[in-house]
Short mmCIF file of C-alpha atoms and ligand atoms in Angstrom, two decimals:
data_model
loop_
_atom_site.label_atom_id
_atom_site.label_comp_id
_atom_site.label_asym_id
_atom_site.label_seq_id
_atom_site.Cartn_x
_atom_site.Cartn_y
_atom_site.Cartn_z
CA MET A 1 -12.20 -21.02 -0.51
CA ILE A 2 -14.97 -18.43 -0.49
CA ARG A 3 -13.08 -15.22 0.12
CA VAL A 4 -14.33 -12.69 2.62
CA SER A 5 -13.66 -9.91 0.13
CA GLN A 6 -12.24 -9.58 -3.35
CA PRO A 7 -12.28 -7.16 -6.28
CA THR A 8 -14.52 -7.55 -9.32
CA THR A 9 -12.91 -6.55 -12.59
CA GLY A 10 -13.46 -7.55 -16.20
CA PRO A 11 -12.40 -6.92 -19.78
CA GLU A 12 -13.20 -3.21 -19.43
CA GLU A 13 -10.51 -2.67 -16.78
CA LEU A 14 -8.06 -4.78 -18.81
CA ALA A 15 -8.69 -2.72 -21.95
CA ALA A 16 -8.29 0.50 -19.95
CA LEU A 17 -4.94 -0.70 -18.62
CA GLU A 18 -3.81 -1.56 -22.14
CA ARG A 19 -4.72 1.97 -23.28
CA GLY A 20 -2.83 3.36 -20.30
CA LEU A 21 0.27 1.33 -21.06
CA GLU A 22 0.21 2.50 -24.67
CA MET A 23 -0.08 6.15 -23.58
CA ALA A 24 3.17 5.70 -21.60
CA TYR A 25 2.26 8.35 -18.98
CA PHE A 26 2.02 6.39 -15.76
CA GLY A 27 2.28 9.19 -13.21
CA HIS A 28 -0.12 12.08 -12.52
CA ALA A 29 -1.66 12.50 -15.96
CA ALA A 30 -4.92 13.39 -17.70
CA ASN A 31 -6.99 10.41 -16.55
CA VAL A 32 -6.38 11.27 -12.91
CA VAL A 33 -7.95 14.67 -13.55
CA GLU A 34 -10.76 12.94 -15.45
CA LEU A 35 -11.40 10.65 -12.47
CA GLU A 36 -11.44 13.63 -10.09
CA LYS A 37 -14.11 15.28 -12.25
CA ALA A 38 -16.10 12.07 -12.55
CA LEU A 39 -16.01 11.51 -8.78
CA GLY A 40 -17.15 15.11 -8.24
CA GLU A 41 -20.10 14.53 -10.57
CA PHE A 42 -20.92 11.25 -8.87
CA LEU A 43 -20.98 12.96 -5.47
CA GLY A 44 -23.13 15.80 -6.81
CA ALA A 45 -21.21 18.55 -5.02
CA ALA A 46 -19.54 20.77 -7.61
CA GLU A 47 -18.24 23.16 -4.93
CA ARG A 48 -16.23 20.39 -3.23
CA PRO A 49 -13.12 19.58 -5.30
CA VAL A 50 -11.75 16.03 -5.35
CA VAL A 51 -8.02 15.28 -5.09
CA CYS A 52 -7.05 11.73 -6.03
CA VAL A 53 -4.15 10.04 -4.25
CA ASN A 54 -2.51 6.63 -4.14
CA SER A 55 -4.41 5.22 -1.12
CA GLY A 56 -7.09 5.93 1.44
CA THR A 57 -4.31 6.28 3.99
CA ALA A 58 -2.75 8.98 1.81
CA ALA A 59 -6.12 10.79 1.64
CA LEU A 60 -6.31 10.81 5.46
CA HIS A 61 -2.71 11.97 5.74
CA LEU A 62 -3.29 14.78 3.26
CA ALA A 63 -6.55 15.84 4.92
CA LEU A 64 -4.81 16.11 8.28
CA ALA A 65 -1.87 17.94 6.71
CA CYS A 66 -4.35 20.55 5.46
CA LEU A 67 -5.34 21.29 9.08
CA ASP A 68 -1.86 22.61 10.02
CA LEU A 69 -1.89 20.71 13.33
CA MET A 70 0.88 21.33 15.84
CA PRO A 71 2.74 18.59 17.76
CA GLY A 72 0.53 17.53 20.67
CA ASP A 73 -2.71 18.61 19.03
CA GLU A 74 -5.35 15.95 19.52
CA VAL A 75 -7.68 14.18 17.13
CA LEU A 76 -10.64 12.19 18.45
CA VAL A 77 -10.96 8.83 16.69
CA PRO A 78 -12.62 5.51 17.53
CA SER A 79 -10.28 2.75 18.65
CA LEU A 80 -12.33 0.33 16.55
CA THR A 81 -10.98 1.24 13.12
CA PHE A 82 -8.29 0.17 10.68
CA VAL A 83 -4.87 1.25 11.90
CA ALA A 84 -4.57 3.59 8.89
CA SER A 85 -6.79 6.12 10.69
CA LEU A 86 -4.30 6.33 13.55
CA GLN A 87 -1.14 6.18 11.47
CA ALA A 88 -2.36 9.16 9.44
CA ILE A 89 -2.85 11.18 12.63
CA THR A 90 0.61 10.39 14.01
CA ALA A 91 2.17 10.98 10.58
CA VAL A 92 1.38 14.70 10.93
CA GLY A 93 2.67 14.80 14.53
CA ALA A 94 -0.74 14.88 16.21
CA LYS A 95 -2.03 12.62 18.97
CA PRO A 96 -4.89 10.17 18.37
CA VAL A 97 -7.31 10.20 21.31
CA LEU A 98 -9.00 6.82 21.18
CA CYS A 99 -12.72 6.79 21.86
CA GLU A 100 -15.46 4.25 22.38
CA VAL A 101 -17.95 3.26 19.72
CA ARG A 102 -21.64 2.68 20.26
CA GLU A 103 -22.50 -0.95 20.72
CA GLU A 104 -25.48 -0.91 18.36
CA ASN A 105 -23.74 0.49 15.27
CA LEU A 106 -19.96 0.49 15.94
CA LEU A 107 -19.78 4.24 15.22
CA LEU A 108 -17.96 6.88 17.27
CA ASP A 109 -19.72 7.48 20.61
CA LEU A 110 -20.02 11.27 20.77
CA ALA A 111 -20.75 11.27 24.50
CA ASP A 112 -17.46 9.45 25.09
CA ALA A 113 -15.66 11.76 22.64
CA GLU A 114 -17.02 14.74 24.57
CA ARG A 115 -15.56 13.35 27.80
CA ARG A 116 -12.15 12.97 26.16
CA ARG A 117 -12.13 16.40 24.51
CA THR A 118 -9.51 18.84 25.87
CA ALA A 119 -8.19 22.30 25.00
CA ARG A 120 -5.73 20.54 22.63
CA THR A 121 -8.48 18.81 20.64
CA LYS A 122 -8.49 20.21 17.11
CA ALA A 123 -10.32 17.63 15.05
CA VAL A 124 -12.53 14.58 15.08
CA MET A 125 -12.26 11.61 12.72
CA PRO A 126 -15.50 9.64 12.48
CA VAL A 127 -15.14 6.26 10.79
CA HIS A 128 -18.13 5.20 8.69
CA TYR A 129 -17.92 1.58 9.80
CA ALA A 130 -19.29 -0.89 7.21
CA GLY A 131 -20.38 2.06 5.06
CA ASN A 132 -22.69 3.60 7.65
CA PRO A 133 -22.28 7.39 8.02
CA GLY A 134 -24.74 7.39 10.97
CA ASP A 135 -26.00 10.79 12.02
CA LEU A 136 -23.35 12.66 10.05
CA GLU A 137 -25.20 15.97 10.10
CA GLY A 138 -25.47 15.72 13.91
CA LEU A 139 -21.76 14.98 14.14
CA HIS A 140 -20.88 18.01 12.02
CA ALA A 141 -23.13 20.21 14.15
CA TRP A 142 -21.48 18.86 17.34
CA ALA A 143 -17.99 19.53 15.91
CA GLY A 144 -18.95 22.96 14.55
CA GLU A 145 -20.25 24.10 17.96
CA ARG A 146 -16.88 23.17 19.48
CA GLY A 147 -14.72 24.65 16.71
CA LEU A 148 -13.40 21.22 15.67
CA ARG A 149 -12.48 20.23 12.12
CA VAL A 150 -13.93 16.98 10.79
CA VAL A 151 -11.87 14.49 8.78
CA GLU A 152 -14.27 11.74 7.75
CA ASP A 153 -12.69 8.33 7.32
CA ALA A 154 -15.15 7.25 4.64
CA ALA A 155 -12.94 4.42 3.38
CA HIS A 156 -15.92 2.05 3.77
CA ALA A 157 -18.61 4.42 2.60
CA PHE A 158 -18.20 5.18 -1.09
CA GLY A 159 -21.74 5.27 -2.48
CA SER A 160 -23.56 5.61 0.86
CA SER A 161 -25.88 8.57 1.47
CA VAL A 162 -27.10 10.67 4.31
CA GLY A 163 -30.16 12.93 4.22
CA GLY A 164 -30.46 12.44 0.45
CA ARG A 165 -26.84 13.46 -0.20
CA LYS A 166 -23.87 11.23 -0.92
CA VAL A 167 -21.19 10.82 1.72
CA GLY A 168 -18.53 13.29 0.51
CA ALA A 169 -21.08 15.84 -0.66
CA LEU A 170 -21.41 17.49 2.74
CA GLY A 171 -19.20 18.59 5.57
CA ASP A 172 -15.51 19.31 5.85
CA LEU A 173 -12.84 16.86 4.60
CA THR A 174 -13.91 13.42 3.39
CA CYS A 175 -11.50 10.57 2.62
CA PHE A 176 -12.29 7.56 0.45
CA SER A 177 -10.26 4.43 -0.24
CA PHE A 178 -10.25 2.64 -3.57
CA ASP A 179 -7.96 -0.19 -2.56
CA SER A 180 -8.48 -3.62 -4.04
CA LEU A 181 -11.36 -4.62 -1.74
CA LYS A 182 -13.42 -1.45 -1.59
CA ASN A 183 -16.87 -0.67 -3.04
CA ILE A 184 -15.03 0.40 -6.18
CA THR A 185 -11.32 -0.11 -6.72
CA CYS A 186 -8.55 1.62 -8.62
CA GLY A 187 -6.24 -1.31 -7.82
CA GLU A 188 -4.89 0.93 -5.10
CA GLY A 189 -6.04 4.50 -4.62
CA GLY A 190 -7.95 7.03 -2.63
CA ALA A 191 -9.57 10.44 -2.83
CA LEU A 192 -9.83 13.48 -0.63
CA VAL A 193 -12.94 15.64 -1.03
CA CYS A 194 -12.12 19.20 0.01
CA PRO A 195 -14.40 21.89 1.43
CA ASP A 196 -13.11 24.58 -0.97
CA ALA A 197 -10.78 25.33 -3.88
CA GLU A 198 -7.99 26.72 -1.69
CA THR A 199 -7.79 23.52 0.39
CA ALA A 200 -7.75 21.49 -2.83
CA ARG A 201 -4.94 23.64 -4.20
CA ARG A 202 -2.85 23.04 -1.07
CA ALA A 203 -3.68 19.32 -1.01
CA GLY A 204 -2.71 19.09 -4.69
CA LEU A 205 0.69 20.61 -3.94
CA MET A 206 1.35 18.44 -0.89
CA ARG A 207 0.50 15.20 -2.70
CA GLY A 208 3.30 15.98 -5.19
CA LEU A 209 6.28 16.81 -2.94
CA GLY A 210 5.26 20.46 -2.79
CA MET A 211 6.21 20.96 -6.44
CA GLN A 212 4.32 23.62 -8.34
CA ARG A 213 4.17 22.81 -12.05
CA PRO A 214 2.37 24.52 -14.92
CA GLN A 215 -1.03 22.81 -15.40
CA ALA A 216 -0.37 22.52 -19.15
CA SER A 217 2.08 19.68 -18.53
CA LEU A 218 -0.73 17.31 -17.48
CA GLY A 219 -1.00 14.37 -19.82
CA GLY A 220 1.37 16.00 -22.26
CA PRO A 221 5.14 16.25 -22.41
CA PRO A 222 6.45 16.43 -18.83
CA SER A 223 7.79 19.83 -17.89
CA ARG A 224 10.77 18.79 -15.82
CA SER A 225 12.57 22.11 -15.68
CA THR A 226 9.71 24.45 -14.85
CA TYR A 227 8.69 23.72 -11.31
CA ASP A 228 9.18 25.44 -8.01
CA VAL A 229 8.99 23.76 -4.58
CA VAL A 230 6.69 25.77 -2.34
CA CYS A 231 5.79 23.61 0.69
CA GLN A 232 6.41 20.34 2.54
CA GLY A 233 4.88 17.52 0.58
CA TRP A 234 4.88 13.78 0.05
CA ARG A 235 4.77 11.37 -2.88
CA LEU A 236 1.06 10.59 -2.70
CA HIS A 237 -0.18 11.10 -6.25
CA MET A 238 -2.36 8.53 -8.01
CA SER A 239 -0.94 6.75 -11.04
CA ASN A 240 -2.75 7.32 -14.33
CA LEU A 241 -3.07 3.52 -14.64
CA ASN A 242 -5.00 3.36 -11.36
CA ALA A 243 -7.22 6.23 -12.49
CA LEU A 244 -8.08 4.37 -15.70
CA VAL A 245 -9.20 1.37 -13.66
CA GLY A 246 -11.19 3.65 -11.35
CA LEU A 247 -13.02 5.27 -14.28
CA GLU A 248 -14.23 1.86 -15.45
CA GLN A 249 -15.23 0.84 -11.94
CA LEU A 250 -17.21 4.04 -11.48
CA LYS A 251 -19.37 3.10 -14.49
CA LYS A 252 -20.12 -0.22 -12.79
CA ALA A 253 -20.69 1.32 -9.36
CA PRO A 254 -24.53 1.26 -9.40
CA ALA A 255 -24.53 -2.47 -10.19
CA PHE A 256 -21.86 -3.14 -7.55
CA PHE A 257 -23.78 -1.20 -4.92
CA ALA A 258 -27.05 -3.03 -5.68
CA ARG A 259 -25.35 -6.43 -5.46
CA ARG A 260 -23.69 -5.63 -2.12
CA GLN A 261 -27.01 -4.38 -0.75
CA ALA A 262 -28.85 -7.48 -1.97
CA ILE A 263 -26.36 -9.85 -0.32
CA ALA A 264 -26.44 -7.92 2.96
CA ARG A 265 -30.26 -7.94 2.93
CA ARG A 266 -30.27 -11.69 2.40
CA TYR A 267 -27.84 -12.21 5.31
CA ASP A 268 -30.03 -9.97 7.49
CA GLN A 269 -33.13 -11.91 6.57
CA ALA A 270 -31.56 -15.31 7.16
CA LEU A 271 -29.36 -14.56 10.17
CA GLY A 272 -31.10 -11.59 11.80
CA GLY A 273 -33.21 -13.64 14.19
CA GLN A 274 -30.58 -16.31 14.78
CA HIS A 275 -29.93 -17.01 18.47
CA GLY A 276 -26.34 -16.20 19.40
CA LEU A 277 -25.86 -13.44 16.82
CA ALA A 278 -26.52 -9.70 16.85
CA ARG A 279 -26.58 -7.85 13.55
CA LEU A 280 -25.91 -4.20 12.78
CA PRO A 281 -29.22 -2.54 11.94
CA LEU A 282 -28.21 -0.87 8.66
CA ASP A 283 -30.62 0.84 6.29
CA TYR A 284 -29.62 -0.42 2.85
CA GLN A 285 -31.68 2.30 1.17
CA ARG A 286 -28.82 4.63 2.04
CA VAL A 287 -25.90 2.41 3.09
CA VAL A 288 -23.72 0.58 0.60
CA PRO A 289 -22.16 -2.10 2.81
CA PHE A 290 -18.42 -2.59 2.45
CA ILE A 291 -18.33 -5.40 5.01
CA TYR A 292 -21.06 -7.54 6.54
CA THR A 293 -20.24 -7.60 10.23
CA LEU A 294 -22.11 -9.49 12.93
CA ARG A 295 -21.55 -9.83 16.64
CA VAL A 296 -21.10 -13.44 17.68
CA LEU A 297 -22.30 -13.70 21.29
CA ASP A 298 -21.57 -16.09 24.18
CA GLY A 299 -17.84 -16.44 23.41
CA ARG A 300 -18.48 -18.53 20.32
CA ARG A 301 -16.63 -16.43 17.73
CA ALA A 302 -13.41 -18.44 17.61
CA GLY A 303 -15.44 -21.65 17.15
CA LEU A 304 -17.48 -20.12 14.35
CA ILE A 305 -14.35 -18.84 12.57
CA GLU A 306 -12.83 -22.31 12.78
CA HIS A 307 -16.02 -24.04 11.63
CA LEU A 308 -16.36 -21.73 8.62
CA ARG A 309 -12.69 -22.14 7.75
CA SER A 310 -13.13 -25.92 7.79
CA GLN A 311 -15.97 -25.43 5.29
CA ASP A 312 -13.77 -23.27 3.01
CA ILE A 313 -15.31 -19.97 4.09
CA GLU A 314 -12.98 -17.10 4.94
CA THR A 315 -14.00 -14.52 7.55
CA ALA A 316 -12.36 -11.39 8.98
CA VAL A 317 -12.25 -9.38 12.17
CA ASN A 318 -12.63 -5.69 11.32
CA TYR A 319 -10.77 -4.70 13.51
CA PRO A 320 -8.72 -5.62 16.58
CA PRO A 321 -9.11 -2.50 18.79
CA ASN A 322 -6.14 -0.21 18.24
CA HIS A 323 -5.54 0.66 21.89
CA LEU A 324 -4.50 -2.97 22.45
CA HIS A 325 -1.67 -2.79 19.87
CA SER A 326 1.87 -2.45 21.25
CA LEU A 327 2.43 0.93 19.63
CA TYR A 328 -0.69 2.52 21.09
CA GLN A 329 -0.75 1.12 24.60
CA GLY A 330 1.08 4.20 25.86
CA LEU A 331 -1.52 6.61 24.49
CA GLY A 332 -3.65 6.45 27.63
CA GLY A 333 -7.40 6.43 27.69
CA ALA A 334 -7.75 2.67 28.22
CA PRO A 335 -9.66 0.68 29.23
CA LEU A 336 -12.34 1.02 26.58
CA PRO A 337 -14.66 -1.73 27.84
CA ILE A 338 -17.31 -1.53 25.11
CA THR A 339 -14.72 -1.57 22.33
CA GLU A 340 -12.88 -4.45 24.01
CA LYS A 341 -16.06 -6.50 24.30
CA LEU A 342 -16.97 -5.77 20.67
CA GLY A 343 -13.41 -6.59 19.64
CA GLU A 344 -14.06 -10.15 20.83
CA GLU A 345 -17.47 -10.46 19.19
CA ILE A 346 -17.29 -8.90 15.73
CA LEU A 347 -16.96 -11.10 12.68
CA SER A 348 -17.28 -10.21 9.01
CA LEU A 349 -18.80 -12.73 6.61
CA PRO A 350 -17.98 -12.88 2.88
CA LEU A 351 -19.35 -9.85 1.02
CA HIS A 352 -18.28 -8.95 -2.50
CA CYS A 353 -19.75 -8.79 -5.98
CA ALA A 354 -18.21 -12.04 -7.20
CA LEU A 355 -20.27 -14.07 -4.68
CA SER A 356 -23.00 -16.16 -6.29
CA ASP A 357 -26.43 -16.61 -4.70
CA GLU A 358 -25.51 -20.26 -4.07
CA GLN A 359 -22.37 -19.22 -2.18
CA VAL A 360 -24.37 -16.78 -0.05
CA GLU A 361 -26.83 -19.58 0.83
CA TYR A 362 -23.91 -21.91 1.59
CA VAL A 363 -22.44 -19.36 4.03
CA ILE A 364 -25.85 -18.92 5.69
CA ASP A 365 -26.27 -22.70 6.04
CA LYS A 366 -22.84 -23.16 7.54
CA VAL A 367 -23.32 -20.35 10.07
CA GLY A 368 -26.69 -21.84 11.05
CA GLU A 369 -25.20 -25.33 11.29
CA PHE A 370 -22.62 -24.13 13.82
CA LEU A 371 -25.05 -22.15 15.95
CA ALA A 372 -27.78 -24.84 16.02
C1 LIG B 1 -11.46 2.43 8.01
C2 LIG B 1 -10.33 2.51 7.03
N1 LIG B 1 -9.60 3.63 6.98
C3 LIG B 1 -8.58 3.76 6.11
C4 LIG B 1 -8.23 2.75 5.25
C5 LIG B 1 -7.04 2.92 4.37
O1 LIG B 1 -7.30 2.80 3.01
P1 LIG B 1 -6.15 2.25 2.02
O2 LIG B 1 -6.07 0.78 2.21
O3 LIG B 1 -6.65 2.63 0.67
O4 LIG B 1 -4.90 2.95 2.40
C6 LIG B 1 -8.97 1.56 5.26
C7 LIG B 1 -8.63 0.45 4.36
O5 LIG B 1 -9.07 -0.66 4.50
C8 LIG B 1 -10.04 1.44 6.18
O6 LIG B 1 -10.76 0.31 6.24
#
């Protein structure tokens, strides 16, 4: 089976894990700090500290916790996203207000968000679908004029750029995921990029159960008796083992990004003009694609999924609209007709660095065969 997504690791990650096991510090230790520094350098924004955590969901949770939201405060978020975006909002007691996306790029529709904005709206969570940050500067300007905080769900967008700067290098709070399928992986992991040192200090405390420990204990003998508990927190820290994997992946990131872009370009070239499909017009000079998502028109998606499965090709739907899930039906705001239509059309084809050129051509052939 050609998988729709999978991690790419090699002897370097294995050797790093062996080193980590020998060190026998598996919790928050020196390599986590090293990864935070390395990510900061990669992003090119020294004034924006990075706080590593154990998942992208944890990064979103922590970002929202930094906003001190009150019960009933509202966060604007597209319905077309992974459920983690919503669960992070409800985890801090706030209310997700589900918005439409724009048909042409599957990104938050600001005009719709504006209609849904109320006096309780405190933040907006754009989701950089497929790695595309869209007009991020415009979104920040829109939010700034309305006094809204911005928590970017950049789970898909590690490596993408906007206006010559990396996603994460500008704006307010940016959240990345390094789970097993992402543009780089730590095994599991995530990172929160903070707007200033004070936010990073608070986020650092909250990721570790609110415990304040002397910095000197990092990577050395644990100081179990010398901590104070100063705020509500959670167990969100990244394991040193995951950080070691992430450090190796970061070295490979340029090659990973180039391969993902090359595959997406090839799909665009071969499938772009295909009758019955609509592609997302992404600029691969600045977007590192995490998924390759098409719209399958004329009600033919289920047939295409089945045809590809019969040819040993896995596909995915990223994502079933959240307002249709049982838990969120009571949120109000439905119907979201554009999102619902897209929810029935979108389909992601295999995209990952372990795909060979032959496999990419095979996928293209099989899609064409079905649509012919
Ligand atoms: C849009 C989006 N947000 C958040 C997450 C959560 O990241 P993680 O799986 O690392 O918790 C994901 C993961 O796939 C995602 O796709």
